[in-house]
C-alpha cells in the first residue's frame, strides 16, 4: 500500500538531479523514470552511433536503448555520483552499442585491416563522458591524446596490434590470438607488458595512470 502511494506521488516528479533519478529507478522502478531515461538514451545514441550503422539505425538504437536500460537498472547501485546520472547512463549505452557492433562485425575483420584513425575515434567515443564541463572535457582530451601518442611511440608493433584489436576494436581474444599466430597466454603476457610500458610513461610524466589504464 505504501509503495503504491509512493509511486503515485513520484509520477509528477521531474527527473533532473542525480537523487531524483536514483529514487525513481531503484526497486520498484517508476515507469515514468524508466520511460524518461529510455528517451534520453535514444536521443543520445542516434548521433553517437549513426556513423557506424549503415542501415536501420532507428531500430538498432531502440534495441540498444532497451538492453542498456536493463543493464543500468541492474547496476544502478554502482553509480557513485561523480557525474550527472544521465552522463553515466549514456556512457553505458554507447559502450553497449559499440560492443554489439563489434560483435556483429568481428568475423569479417582482420587485424591487418584495422585503421588506426578509426580506432582512435572509437576509443575516444567509448571513453567519453558526454555531458561534462569544458575544463574536464579539455583535460580528458589532452590525456587521450597523450595516451594514443604513448601507444604509438612506446609499444612494439605486436603490442599496438593487440591493443588495437582487443581493447579498441573489441575483437575476441581467441580470434586475435589465432590471427597473430600465438596463444591466449602469450597474448595476455603481451598486453601485460604493454600496459606496464604505458603506466611507466605516465608516471614519468607525473600523471596518475590508474584512470586511463582502468579503461584498457
mmCIF file with all atom_site columns, C-alpha atoms in Angstrom:
data_model
loop_
_atom_site.group_PDB
_atom_site.id
_atom_site.type_symbol
_atom_site.label_atom_id
_atom_site.label_alt_id
_atom_site.label_comp_id
_atom_site.label_asym_id
_atom_site.label_entity_id
_atom_site.label_seq_id
_atom_site.pdbx_PDB_ins_code
_atom_site.Cartn_x
_atom_site.Cartn_y
_atom_site.Cartn_z
_atom_site.occupancy
_atom_site.B_iso_or_equiv
_atom_site.pdbx_formal_charge
_atom_site.auth_seq_id
_atom_site.auth_comp_id
_atom_site.auth_asym_id
_atom_site.auth_atom_id
_atom_site.pdbx_PDB_model_num
ATOM 1   C CA . UNK A 1 1   ? 0.000  0.000   0.000   1.00 0.00 ? 1   UNK A CA 1
ATOM 2   C CA . UNK A 1 2   ? 2.687  2.486   0.981   1.00 0.00 ? 2   UNK A CA 1
ATOM 3   C CA . UNK A 1 3   ? 4.811  1.527   -2.042  1.00 0.00 ? 3   UNK A CA 1
ATOM 4   C CA . UNK A 1 4   ? 1.829  2.182   -4.301  1.00 0.00 ? 4   UNK A CA 1
ATOM 5   C CA . UNK A 1 5   ? 1.251  5.596   -2.747  1.00 0.00 ? 5   UNK A CA 1
ATOM 6   C CA . UNK A 1 6   ? 4.934  6.472   -3.135  1.00 0.00 ? 6   UNK A CA 1
ATOM 7   C CA . UNK A 1 7   ? 4.868  5.521   -6.802  1.00 0.00 ? 7   UNK A CA 1
ATOM 8   C CA . UNK A 1 8   ? 1.716  7.579   -7.400  1.00 0.00 ? 8   UNK A CA 1
ATOM 9   C CA . UNK A 1 9   ? 3.418  10.541  -5.762  1.00 0.00 ? 9   UNK A CA 1
ATOM 10  C CA . UNK A 1 10  ? 6.518  10.145  -7.958  1.00 0.00 ? 10  UNK A CA 1
ATOM 11  C CA . UNK A 1 11  ? 4.600  10.306  -11.231 1.00 0.00 ? 11  UNK A CA 1
ATOM 12  C CA . UNK A 1 12  ? 4.611  14.111  -11.311 1.00 0.00 ? 12  UNK A CA 1
ATOM 13  C CA . UNK A 1 13  ? 8.319  14.318  -10.483 1.00 0.00 ? 13  UNK A CA 1
ATOM 14  C CA . UNK A 1 14  ? 10.747 15.738  -12.985 1.00 0.00 ? 14  UNK A CA 1
ATOM 15  C CA . UNK A 1 15  ? 13.886 13.630  -13.051 1.00 0.00 ? 15  UNK A CA 1
ATOM 16  C CA . UNK A 1 16  ? 16.663 16.195  -13.139 1.00 0.00 ? 16  UNK A CA 1
ATOM 17  C CA . UNK A 1 17  ? 19.002 15.644  -10.203 1.00 0.00 ? 17  UNK A CA 1
ATOM 18  C CA . UNK A 1 18  ? 21.007 12.511  -9.506  1.00 0.00 ? 18  UNK A CA 1
ATOM 19  C CA . UNK A 1 19  ? 18.933 11.855  -6.395  1.00 0.00 ? 19  UNK A CA 1
ATOM 20  C CA . UNK A 1 20  ? 15.724 12.098  -8.423  1.00 0.00 ? 20  UNK A CA 1
ATOM 21  C CA . UNK A 1 21  ? 16.962 9.532   -10.927 1.00 0.00 ? 21  UNK A CA 1
ATOM 22  C CA . UNK A 1 22  ? 18.193 7.111   -8.277  1.00 0.00 ? 22  UNK A CA 1
ATOM 23  C CA . UNK A 1 23  ? 14.967 7.417   -6.315  1.00 0.00 ? 23  UNK A CA 1
ATOM 24  C CA . UNK A 1 24  ? 12.904 6.888   -9.446  1.00 0.00 ? 24  UNK A CA 1
ATOM 25  C CA . UNK A 1 25  ? 14.837 3.906   -10.760 1.00 0.00 ? 25  UNK A CA 1
ATOM 26  C CA . UNK A 1 26  ? 15.545 1.934   -7.604  1.00 0.00 ? 26  UNK A CA 1
ATOM 27  C CA . UNK A 1 27  ? 13.292 -1.052  -6.906  1.00 0.00 ? 27  UNK A CA 1
ATOM 28  C CA . UNK A 1 28  ? 10.498 -0.830  -7.629  1.00 0.00 ? 28  UNK A CA 1
ATOM 29  C CA . UNK A 1 29  ? 11.383 1.455   -10.591 1.00 0.00 ? 29  UNK A CA 1
ATOM 30  C CA . UNK A 1 30  ? 8.887  4.140   -11.514 1.00 0.00 ? 30  UNK A CA 1
ATOM 31  C CA . UNK A 1 31  ? 7.515  3.715   -15.037 1.00 0.00 ? 31  UNK A CA 1
ATOM 32  C CA . UNK A 1 32  ? 7.824  7.432   -15.757 1.00 0.00 ? 32  UNK A CA 1
ATOM 33  C CA . UNK A 1 33  ? 11.507 7.451   -14.762 1.00 0.00 ? 33  UNK A CA 1
ATOM 34  C CA . UNK A 1 34  ? 12.209 4.392   -16.925 1.00 0.00 ? 34  UNK A CA 1
ATOM 35  C CA . UNK A 1 35  ? 10.470 5.953   -19.929 1.00 0.00 ? 35  UNK A CA 1
ATOM 36  C CA . UNK A 1 36  ? 12.255 9.280   -19.485 1.00 0.00 ? 36  UNK A CA 1
ATOM 37  C CA . UNK A 1 37  ? 15.626 7.572   -19.251 1.00 0.00 ? 37  UNK A CA 1
ATOM 38  C CA . UNK A 1 38  ? 14.841 5.494   -22.327 1.00 0.00 ? 38  UNK A CA 1
ATOM 39  C CA . UNK A 1 39  ? 14.037 8.698   -24.243 1.00 0.00 ? 39  UNK A CA 1
ATOM 40  C CA . UNK A 1 40  ? 17.333 10.219  -23.092 1.00 0.00 ? 40  UNK A CA 1
ATOM 41  C CA . UNK A 1 41  ? 19.255 7.167   -24.292 1.00 0.00 ? 41  UNK A CA 1
ATOM 42  C CA . UNK A 1 42  ? 17.549 7.087   -27.685 1.00 0.00 ? 42  UNK A CA 1
ATOM 43  C CA . UNK A 1 43  ? 18.242 10.798  -28.269 1.00 0.00 ? 43  UNK A CA 1
ATOM 44  C CA . UNK A 1 44  ? 21.889 10.390  -27.336 1.00 0.00 ? 44  UNK A CA 1
ATOM 45  C CA . UNK A 1 45  ? 22.548 7.096   -29.116 1.00 0.00 ? 45  UNK A CA 1
ATOM 46  C CA . UNK A 1 46  ? 21.385 8.235   -32.542 1.00 0.00 ? 46  UNK A CA 1
ATOM 47  C CA . UNK A 1 47  ? 24.145 10.816  -33.127 1.00 0.00 ? 47  UNK A CA 1
ATOM 48  C CA . UNK A 1 48  ? 26.709 8.741   -31.232 1.00 0.00 ? 48  UNK A CA 1
ATOM 49  C CA . UNK A 1 49  ? 26.242 5.600   -33.342 1.00 0.00 ? 49  UNK A CA 1
ATOM 50  C CA . UNK A 1 50  ? 24.956 6.940   -36.670 1.00 0.00 ? 50  UNK A CA 1
ATOM 51  C CA . UNK A 1 51  ? 28.424 6.912   -38.239 1.00 0.00 ? 51  UNK A CA 1
ATOM 52  C CA . UNK A 1 52  ? 28.860 3.202   -37.507 1.00 0.00 ? 52  UNK A CA 1
ATOM 53  C CA . UNK A 1 53  ? 25.411 1.917   -38.526 1.00 0.00 ? 53  UNK A CA 1
ATOM 54  C CA . UNK A 1 54  ? 24.764 1.575   -42.256 1.00 0.00 ? 54  UNK A CA 1
ATOM 55  C CA . UNK A 1 55  ? 21.040 0.851   -42.117 1.00 0.00 ? 55  UNK A CA 1
ATOM 56  C CA . UNK A 1 56  ? 18.068 0.537   -39.775 1.00 0.00 ? 56  UNK A CA 1
ATOM 57  C CA . UNK A 1 57  ? 19.631 2.977   -37.324 1.00 0.00 ? 57  UNK A CA 1
ATOM 58  C CA . UNK A 1 58  ? 16.346 3.678   -35.527 1.00 0.00 ? 58  UNK A CA 1
ATOM 59  C CA . UNK A 1 59  ? 15.673 0.002   -34.817 1.00 0.00 ? 59  UNK A CA 1
ATOM 60  C CA . UNK A 1 60  ? 19.268 -0.614  -33.740 1.00 0.00 ? 60  UNK A CA 1
ATOM 61  C CA . UNK A 1 61  ? 19.139 2.351   -31.353 1.00 0.00 ? 61  UNK A CA 1
ATOM 62  C CA . UNK A 1 62  ? 15.812 1.188   -29.928 1.00 0.00 ? 62  UNK A CA 1
ATOM 63  C CA . UNK A 1 63  ? 17.234 -2.276  -29.256 1.00 0.00 ? 63  UNK A CA 1
ATOM 64  C CA . UNK A 1 64  ? 20.409 -0.915  -27.674 1.00 0.00 ? 64  UNK A CA 1
ATOM 65  C CA . UNK A 1 65  ? 18.432 1.520   -25.520 1.00 0.00 ? 65  UNK A CA 1
ATOM 66  C CA . UNK A 1 66  ? 16.288 -1.347  -24.223 1.00 0.00 ? 66  UNK A CA 1
ATOM 67  C CA . UNK A 1 67  ? 19.298 -3.566  -23.487 1.00 0.00 ? 67  UNK A CA 1
ATOM 68  C CA . UNK A 1 68  ? 21.097 -0.659  -21.841 1.00 0.00 ? 68  UNK A CA 1
ATOM 69  C CA . UNK A 1 69  ? 18.117 0.112   -19.613 1.00 0.00 ? 69  UNK A CA 1
ATOM 70  C CA . UNK A 1 70  ? 18.261 -3.402  -18.188 1.00 0.00 ? 70  UNK A CA 1
ATOM 71  C CA . UNK A 1 71  ? 21.997 -3.119  -17.572 1.00 0.00 ? 71  UNK A CA 1
ATOM 72  C CA . UNK A 1 72  ? 21.619 0.314   -15.954 1.00 0.00 ? 72  UNK A CA 1
ATOM 73  C CA . UNK A 1 73  ? 18.840 -0.885  -13.640 1.00 0.00 ? 73  UNK A CA 1
ATOM 74  C CA . UNK A 1 74  ? 20.897 -3.926  -12.661 1.00 0.00 ? 74  UNK A CA 1
ATOM 75  C CA . UNK A 1 75  ? 23.968 -1.796  -11.905 1.00 0.00 ? 75  UNK A CA 1
ATOM 76  C CA . UNK A 1 76  ? 22.413 1.359   -10.510 1.00 0.00 ? 76  UNK A CA 1
ATOM 77  C CA . UNK A 1 77  ? 23.986 0.591   -7.130  1.00 0.00 ? 77  UNK A CA 1
ATOM 78  C CA . UNK A 1 78  ? 27.419 1.171   -8.693  1.00 0.00 ? 78  UNK A CA 1
ATOM 79  C CA . UNK A 1 79  ? 26.681 4.809   -9.600  1.00 0.00 ? 79  UNK A CA 1
ATOM 80  C CA . UNK A 1 80  ? 28.998 6.939   -7.459  1.00 0.00 ? 80  UNK A CA 1
ATOM 81  C CA . UNK A 1 81  ? 27.628 10.376  -8.279  1.00 0.00 ? 81  UNK A CA 1
ATOM 82  C CA . UNK A 1 82  ? 30.861 11.677  -9.796  1.00 0.00 ? 82  UNK A CA 1
ATOM 83  C CA . UNK A 1 83  ? 28.997 12.918  -12.891 1.00 0.00 ? 83  UNK A CA 1
ATOM 84  C CA . UNK A 1 84  ? 25.413 13.521  -13.944 1.00 0.00 ? 84  UNK A CA 1
ATOM 85  C CA . UNK A 1 85  ? 23.379 10.336  -13.804 1.00 0.00 ? 85  UNK A CA 1
ATOM 86  C CA . UNK A 1 86  ? 22.352 10.705  -17.441 1.00 0.00 ? 86  UNK A CA 1
ATOM 87  C CA . UNK A 1 87  ? 26.022 11.040  -18.409 1.00 0.00 ? 87  UNK A CA 1
ATOM 88  C CA . UNK A 1 88  ? 26.840 7.788   -16.595 1.00 0.00 ? 88  UNK A CA 1
ATOM 89  C CA . UNK A 1 89  ? 23.855 6.045   -18.169 1.00 0.00 ? 89  UNK A CA 1
ATOM 90  C CA . UNK A 1 90  ? 24.698 7.298   -21.656 1.00 0.00 ? 90  UNK A CA 1
ATOM 91  C CA . UNK A 1 91  ? 28.247 6.044   -21.320 1.00 0.00 ? 91  UNK A CA 1
ATOM 92  C CA . UNK A 1 92  ? 26.928 2.566   -20.563 1.00 0.00 ? 92  UNK A CA 1
ATOM 93  C CA . UNK A 1 93  ? 24.561 2.756   -23.535 1.00 0.00 ? 93  UNK A CA 1
ATOM 94  C CA . UNK A 1 94  ? 27.243 3.891   -26.001 1.00 0.00 ? 94  UNK A CA 1
ATOM 95  C CA . UNK A 1 95  ? 29.543 1.099   -24.872 1.00 0.00 ? 95  UNK A CA 1
ATOM 96  C CA . UNK A 1 96  ? 26.693 -1.371  -25.245 1.00 0.00 ? 96  UNK A CA 1
ATOM 97  C CA . UNK A 1 97  ? 26.093 -0.149  -28.793 1.00 0.00 ? 97  UNK A CA 1
ATOM 98  C CA . UNK A 1 98  ? 29.758 -0.306  -29.781 1.00 0.00 ? 98  UNK A CA 1
ATOM 99  C CA . UNK A 1 99  ? 30.105 -3.752  -28.239 1.00 0.00 ? 99  UNK A CA 1
ATOM 100 C CA . UNK A 1 100 ? 27.152 -5.020  -30.255 1.00 0.00 ? 100 UNK A CA 1
ATOM 101 C CA . UNK A 1 101 ? 28.554 -3.521  -33.464 1.00 0.00 ? 101 UNK A CA 1
ATOM 102 C CA . UNK A 1 102 ? 31.899 -5.176  -32.814 1.00 0.00 ? 102 UNK A CA 1
ATOM 103 C CA . UNK A 1 103 ? 30.239 -8.493  -32.066 1.00 0.00 ? 103 UNK A CA 1
ATOM 104 C CA . UNK A 1 104 ? 28.401 -8.409  -35.386 1.00 0.00 ? 104 UNK A CA 1
ATOM 105 C CA . UNK A 1 105 ? 31.450 -7.478  -37.401 1.00 0.00 ? 105 UNK A CA 1
ATOM 106 C CA . UNK A 1 106 ? 34.440 -9.251  -35.888 1.00 0.00 ? 106 UNK A CA 1
ATOM 107 C CA . UNK A 1 107 ? 34.098 -12.399 -38.026 1.00 0.00 ? 107 UNK A CA 1
ATOM 108 C CA . UNK A 1 108 ? 34.772 -10.315 -41.124 1.00 0.00 ? 108 UNK A CA 1
ATOM 109 C CA . UNK A 1 109 ? 37.616 -8.248  -39.632 1.00 0.00 ? 109 UNK A CA 1
ATOM 110 C CA . UNK A 1 110 ? 41.280 -8.972  -39.978 1.00 0.00 ? 110 UNK A CA 1
ATOM 111 C CA . UNK A 1 111 ? 43.558 -7.193  -37.538 1.00 0.00 ? 111 UNK A CA 1
ATOM 112 C CA . UNK A 1 112 ? 45.787 -6.430  -40.501 1.00 0.00 ? 112 UNK A CA 1
ATOM 113 C CA . UNK A 1 113 ? 42.998 -4.284  -41.954 1.00 0.00 ? 113 UNK A CA 1
ATOM 114 C CA . UNK A 1 114 ? 42.222 -2.187  -38.858 1.00 0.00 ? 114 UNK A CA 1
ATOM 115 C CA . UNK A 1 115 ? 42.658 1.527   -39.440 1.00 0.00 ? 115 UNK A CA 1
ATOM 116 C CA . UNK A 1 116 ? 44.464 3.444   -36.668 1.00 0.00 ? 116 UNK A CA 1
ATOM 117 C CA . UNK A 1 117 ? 42.455 6.624   -37.270 1.00 0.00 ? 117 UNK A CA 1
ATOM 118 C CA . UNK A 1 118 ? 39.141 4.806   -36.857 1.00 0.00 ? 118 UNK A CA 1
ATOM 119 C CA . UNK A 1 119 ? 40.446 3.071   -33.746 1.00 0.00 ? 119 UNK A CA 1
ATOM 120 C CA . UNK A 1 120 ? 41.415 6.354   -32.109 1.00 0.00 ? 120 UNK A CA 1
ATOM 121 C CA . UNK A 1 121 ? 37.968 7.769   -32.780 1.00 0.00 ? 121 UNK A CA 1
ATOM 122 C CA . UNK A 1 122 ? 36.097 4.731   -31.465 1.00 0.00 ? 122 UNK A CA 1
ATOM 123 C CA . UNK A 1 123 ? 38.362 4.562   -28.412 1.00 0.00 ? 123 UNK A CA 1
ATOM 124 C CA . UNK A 1 124 ? 37.682 8.231   -27.656 1.00 0.00 ? 124 UNK A CA 1
ATOM 125 C CA . UNK A 1 125 ? 33.939 7.731   -28.065 1.00 0.00 ? 125 UNK A CA 1
ATOM 126 C CA . UNK A 1 126 ? 33.932 4.680   -25.816 1.00 0.00 ? 126 UNK A CA 1
ATOM 127 C CA . UNK A 1 127 ? 35.701 6.543   -23.023 1.00 0.00 ? 127 UNK A CA 1
ATOM 128 C CA . UNK A 1 128 ? 33.874 9.853   -23.411 1.00 0.00 ? 128 UNK A CA 1
ATOM 129 C CA . UNK A 1 129 ? 31.608 11.040  -20.619 1.00 0.00 ? 129 UNK A CA 1
ATOM 130 C CA . UNK A 1 130 ? 29.468 13.152  -22.902 1.00 0.00 ? 130 UNK A CA 1
ATOM 131 C CA . UNK A 1 131 ? 27.900 15.802  -20.670 1.00 0.00 ? 131 UNK A CA 1
ATOM 132 C CA . UNK A 1 132 ? 30.972 17.137  -18.920 1.00 0.00 ? 132 UNK A CA 1
ATOM 133 C CA . UNK A 1 133 ? 32.190 20.641  -18.257 1.00 0.00 ? 133 UNK A CA 1
ATOM 134 C CA . UNK A 1 134 ? 34.568 22.288  -20.719 1.00 0.00 ? 134 UNK A CA 1
ATOM 135 C CA . UNK A 1 135 ? 37.522 22.181  -18.322 1.00 0.00 ? 135 UNK A CA 1
ATOM 136 C CA . UNK A 1 136 ? 37.168 18.466  -17.639 1.00 0.00 ? 136 UNK A CA 1
ATOM 137 C CA . UNK A 1 137 ? 36.467 17.743  -21.295 1.00 0.00 ? 137 UNK A CA 1
ATOM 138 C CA . UNK A 1 138 ? 39.649 19.545  -22.357 1.00 0.00 ? 138 UNK A CA 1
ATOM 139 C CA . UNK A 1 139 ? 41.659 17.724  -19.684 1.00 0.00 ? 139 UNK A CA 1
ATOM 140 C CA . UNK A 1 140 ? 40.356 14.330  -20.786 1.00 0.00 ? 140 UNK A CA 1
ATOM 141 C CA . UNK A 1 141 ? 41.059 15.182  -24.418 1.00 0.00 ? 141 UNK A CA 1
ATOM 142 C CA . UNK A 1 142 ? 44.669 16.002  -23.508 1.00 0.00 ? 142 UNK A CA 1
ATOM 143 C CA . UNK A 1 143 ? 45.036 12.722  -21.607 1.00 0.00 ? 143 UNK A CA 1
ATOM 144 C CA . UNK A 1 144 ? 43.542 10.819  -24.529 1.00 0.00 ? 144 UNK A CA 1
ATOM 145 C CA . UNK A 1 145 ? 45.935 12.466  -26.948 1.00 0.00 ? 145 UNK A CA 1
ATOM 146 C CA . UNK A 1 146 ? 48.874 11.610  -24.694 1.00 0.00 ? 146 UNK A CA 1
ATOM 147 C CA . UNK A 1 147 ? 47.716 8.017   -24.296 1.00 0.00 ? 147 UNK A CA 1
ATOM 148 C CA . UNK A 1 148 ? 47.452 7.497   -28.047 1.00 0.00 ? 148 UNK A CA 1
ATOM 149 C CA . UNK A 1 149 ? 50.892 9.096   -28.520 1.00 0.00 ? 149 UNK A CA 1
ATOM 150 C CA . UNK A 1 150 ? 52.405 6.761   -25.901 1.00 0.00 ? 150 UNK A CA 1
ATOM 151 C CA . UNK A 1 151 ? 50.832 3.767   -27.616 1.00 0.00 ? 151 UNK A CA 1
ATOM 152 C CA . UNK A 1 152 ? 52.277 4.831   -30.951 1.00 0.00 ? 152 UNK A CA 1
ATOM 153 C CA . UNK A 1 153 ? 55.734 5.739   -29.612 1.00 0.00 ? 153 UNK A CA 1
ATOM 154 C CA . UNK A 1 154 ? 56.427 3.240   -26.827 1.00 0.00 ? 154 UNK A CA 1
ATOM 155 C CA . UNK A 1 155 ? 54.838 -0.028  -27.877 1.00 0.00 ? 155 UNK A CA 1
ATOM 156 C CA . UNK A 1 156 ? 56.100 -2.621  -30.303 1.00 0.00 ? 156 UNK A CA 1
ATOM 157 C CA . UNK A 1 157 ? 54.154 -3.327  -33.476 1.00 0.00 ? 157 UNK A CA 1
ATOM 158 C CA . UNK A 1 158 ? 52.757 -6.527  -31.942 1.00 0.00 ? 158 UNK A CA 1
ATOM 159 C CA . UNK A 1 159 ? 51.666 -4.725  -28.781 1.00 0.00 ? 159 UNK A CA 1
ATOM 160 C CA . UNK A 1 160 ? 49.969 -1.996  -30.798 1.00 0.00 ? 160 UNK A CA 1
ATOM 161 C CA . UNK A 1 161 ? 48.164 -4.539  -32.953 1.00 0.00 ? 161 UNK A CA 1
ATOM 162 C CA . UNK A 1 162 ? 46.972 -6.446  -29.886 1.00 0.00 ? 162 UNK A CA 1
ATOM 163 C CA . UNK A 1 163 ? 45.703 -3.360  -28.047 1.00 0.00 ? 163 UNK A CA 1
ATOM 164 C CA . UNK A 1 164 ? 44.058 -2.035  -31.188 1.00 0.00 ? 164 UNK A CA 1
ATOM 165 C CA . UNK A 1 165 ? 42.311 -5.331  -31.918 1.00 0.00 ? 165 UNK A CA 1
ATOM 166 C CA . UNK A 1 166 ? 41.319 -6.345  -28.374 1.00 0.00 ? 166 UNK A CA 1
ATOM 167 C CA . UNK A 1 167 ? 40.787 -3.163  -26.425 1.00 0.00 ? 167 UNK A CA 1
ATOM 168 C CA . UNK A 1 168 ? 39.810 -0.657  -29.081 1.00 0.00 ? 168 UNK A CA 1
ATOM 169 C CA . UNK A 1 169 ? 38.044 -2.735  -31.726 1.00 0.00 ? 169 UNK A CA 1
ATOM 170 C CA . UNK A 1 170 ? 36.786 -5.319  -29.225 1.00 0.00 ? 170 UNK A CA 1
ATOM 171 C CA . UNK A 1 171 ? 37.703 -8.497  -31.100 1.00 0.00 ? 171 UNK A CA 1
ATOM 172 C CA . UNK A 1 172 ? 37.567 -11.748 -29.063 1.00 0.00 ? 172 UNK A CA 1
ATOM 173 C CA . UNK A 1 173 ? 40.821 -12.937 -27.515 1.00 0.00 ? 173 UNK A CA 1
ATOM 174 C CA . UNK A 1 174 ? 40.906 -16.239 -29.390 1.00 0.00 ? 174 UNK A CA 1
ATOM 175 C CA . UNK A 1 175 ? 40.339 -14.542 -32.763 1.00 0.00 ? 175 UNK A CA 1
ATOM 176 C CA . UNK A 1 176 ? 43.217 -12.123 -32.129 1.00 0.00 ? 176 UNK A CA 1
ATOM 177 C CA . UNK A 1 177 ? 45.497 -14.903 -30.874 1.00 0.00 ? 177 UNK A CA 1
ATOM 178 C CA . UNK A 1 178 ? 44.787 -17.011 -33.958 1.00 0.00 ? 178 UNK A CA 1
ATOM 179 C CA . UNK A 1 179 ? 45.341 -14.122 -36.357 1.00 0.00 ? 179 UNK A CA 1
ATOM 180 C CA . UNK A 1 180 ? 48.607 -13.191 -34.641 1.00 0.00 ? 180 UNK A CA 1
ATOM 181 C CA . UNK A 1 181 ? 49.817 -16.790 -34.694 1.00 0.00 ? 181 UNK A CA 1
ATOM 182 C CA . UNK A 1 182 ? 50.064 -17.067 -30.911 1.00 0.00 ? 182 UNK A CA 1
ATOM 183 C CA . UNK A 1 183 ? 48.087 -18.446 -27.947 1.00 0.00 ? 183 UNK A CA 1
ATOM 184 C CA . UNK A 1 184 ? 45.965 -16.818 -25.259 1.00 0.00 ? 184 UNK A CA 1
ATOM 185 C CA . UNK A 1 185 ? 48.641 -16.925 -22.541 1.00 0.00 ? 185 UNK A CA 1
ATOM 186 C CA . UNK A 1 186 ? 51.258 -15.334 -24.767 1.00 0.00 ? 186 UNK A CA 1
ATOM 187 C CA . UNK A 1 187 ? 48.743 -12.685 -25.820 1.00 0.00 ? 187 UNK A CA 1
ATOM 188 C CA . UNK A 1 188 ? 47.919 -11.844 -22.201 1.00 0.00 ? 188 UNK A CA 1
ATOM 189 C CA . UNK A 1 189 ? 51.653 -11.502 -21.471 1.00 0.00 ? 189 UNK A CA 1
ATOM 190 C CA . UNK A 1 190 ? 51.997 -9.184  -24.469 1.00 0.00 ? 190 UNK A CA 1
ATOM 191 C CA . UNK A 1 191 ? 49.173 -6.996  -23.162 1.00 0.00 ? 191 UNK A CA 1
ATOM 192 C CA . UNK A 1 192 ? 50.577 -7.002  -19.632 1.00 0.00 ? 192 UNK A CA 1
ATOM 193 C CA . UNK A 1 193 ? 53.922 -5.726  -20.886 1.00 0.00 ? 193 UNK A CA 1
ATOM 194 C CA . UNK A 1 194 ? 52.186 -3.078  -22.996 1.00 0.00 ? 194 UNK A CA 1
ATOM 195 C CA . UNK A 1 195 ? 50.161 -1.790  -20.047 1.00 0.00 ? 195 UNK A CA 1
ATOM 196 C CA . UNK A 1 196 ? 53.325 -1.648  -17.943 1.00 0.00 ? 196 UNK A CA 1
ATOM 197 C CA . UNK A 1 197 ? 55.048 0.493   -20.563 1.00 0.00 ? 197 UNK A CA 1
ATOM 198 C CA . UNK A 1 198 ? 52.097 2.873   -20.688 1.00 0.00 ? 198 UNK A CA 1
ATOM 199 C CA . UNK A 1 199 ? 51.931 3.088   -16.892 1.00 0.00 ? 199 UNK A CA 1
ATOM 200 C CA . UNK A 1 200 ? 55.655 3.799   -16.571 1.00 0.00 ? 200 UNK A CA 1
ATOM 201 C CA . UNK A 1 201 ? 55.480 6.548   -19.179 1.00 0.00 ? 201 UNK A CA 1
ATOM 202 C CA . UNK A 1 202 ? 52.544 8.225   -17.433 1.00 0.00 ? 202 UNK A CA 1
ATOM 203 C CA . UNK A 1 203 ? 54.366 8.075   -14.096 1.00 0.00 ? 203 UNK A CA 1
ATOM 204 C CA . UNK A 1 204 ? 57.479 9.634   -15.645 1.00 0.00 ? 204 UNK A CA 1
ATOM 205 C CA . UNK A 1 205 ? 55.297 12.466  -16.940 1.00 0.00 ? 205 UNK A CA 1
ATOM 206 C CA . UNK A 1 206 ? 53.773 12.944  -13.474 1.00 0.00 ? 206 UNK A CA 1
ATOM 207 C CA . UNK A 1 207 ? 50.304 11.684  -14.416 1.00 0.00 ? 207 UNK A CA 1
ATOM 208 C CA . UNK A 1 208 ? 48.254 9.182   -12.418 1.00 0.00 ? 208 UNK A CA 1
ATOM 209 C CA . UNK A 1 209 ? 47.831 6.290   -14.863 1.00 0.00 ? 209 UNK A CA 1
ATOM 210 C CA . UNK A 1 210 ? 45.156 4.370   -12.978 1.00 0.00 ? 210 UNK A CA 1
ATOM 211 C CA . UNK A 1 211 ? 42.090 6.096   -14.501 1.00 0.00 ? 211 UNK A CA 1
ATOM 212 C CA . UNK A 1 212 ? 43.355 5.579   -18.016 1.00 0.00 ? 212 UNK A CA 1
ATOM 213 C CA . UNK A 1 213 ? 44.555 2.027   -17.521 1.00 0.00 ? 213 UNK A CA 1
ATOM 214 C CA . UNK A 1 214 ? 41.246 1.038   -15.952 1.00 0.00 ? 214 UNK A CA 1
ATOM 215 C CA . UNK A 1 215 ? 39.728 1.661   -19.386 1.00 0.00 ? 215 UNK A CA 1
ATOM 216 C CA . UNK A 1 216 ? 42.179 -0.719  -21.100 1.00 0.00 ? 216 UNK A CA 1
#
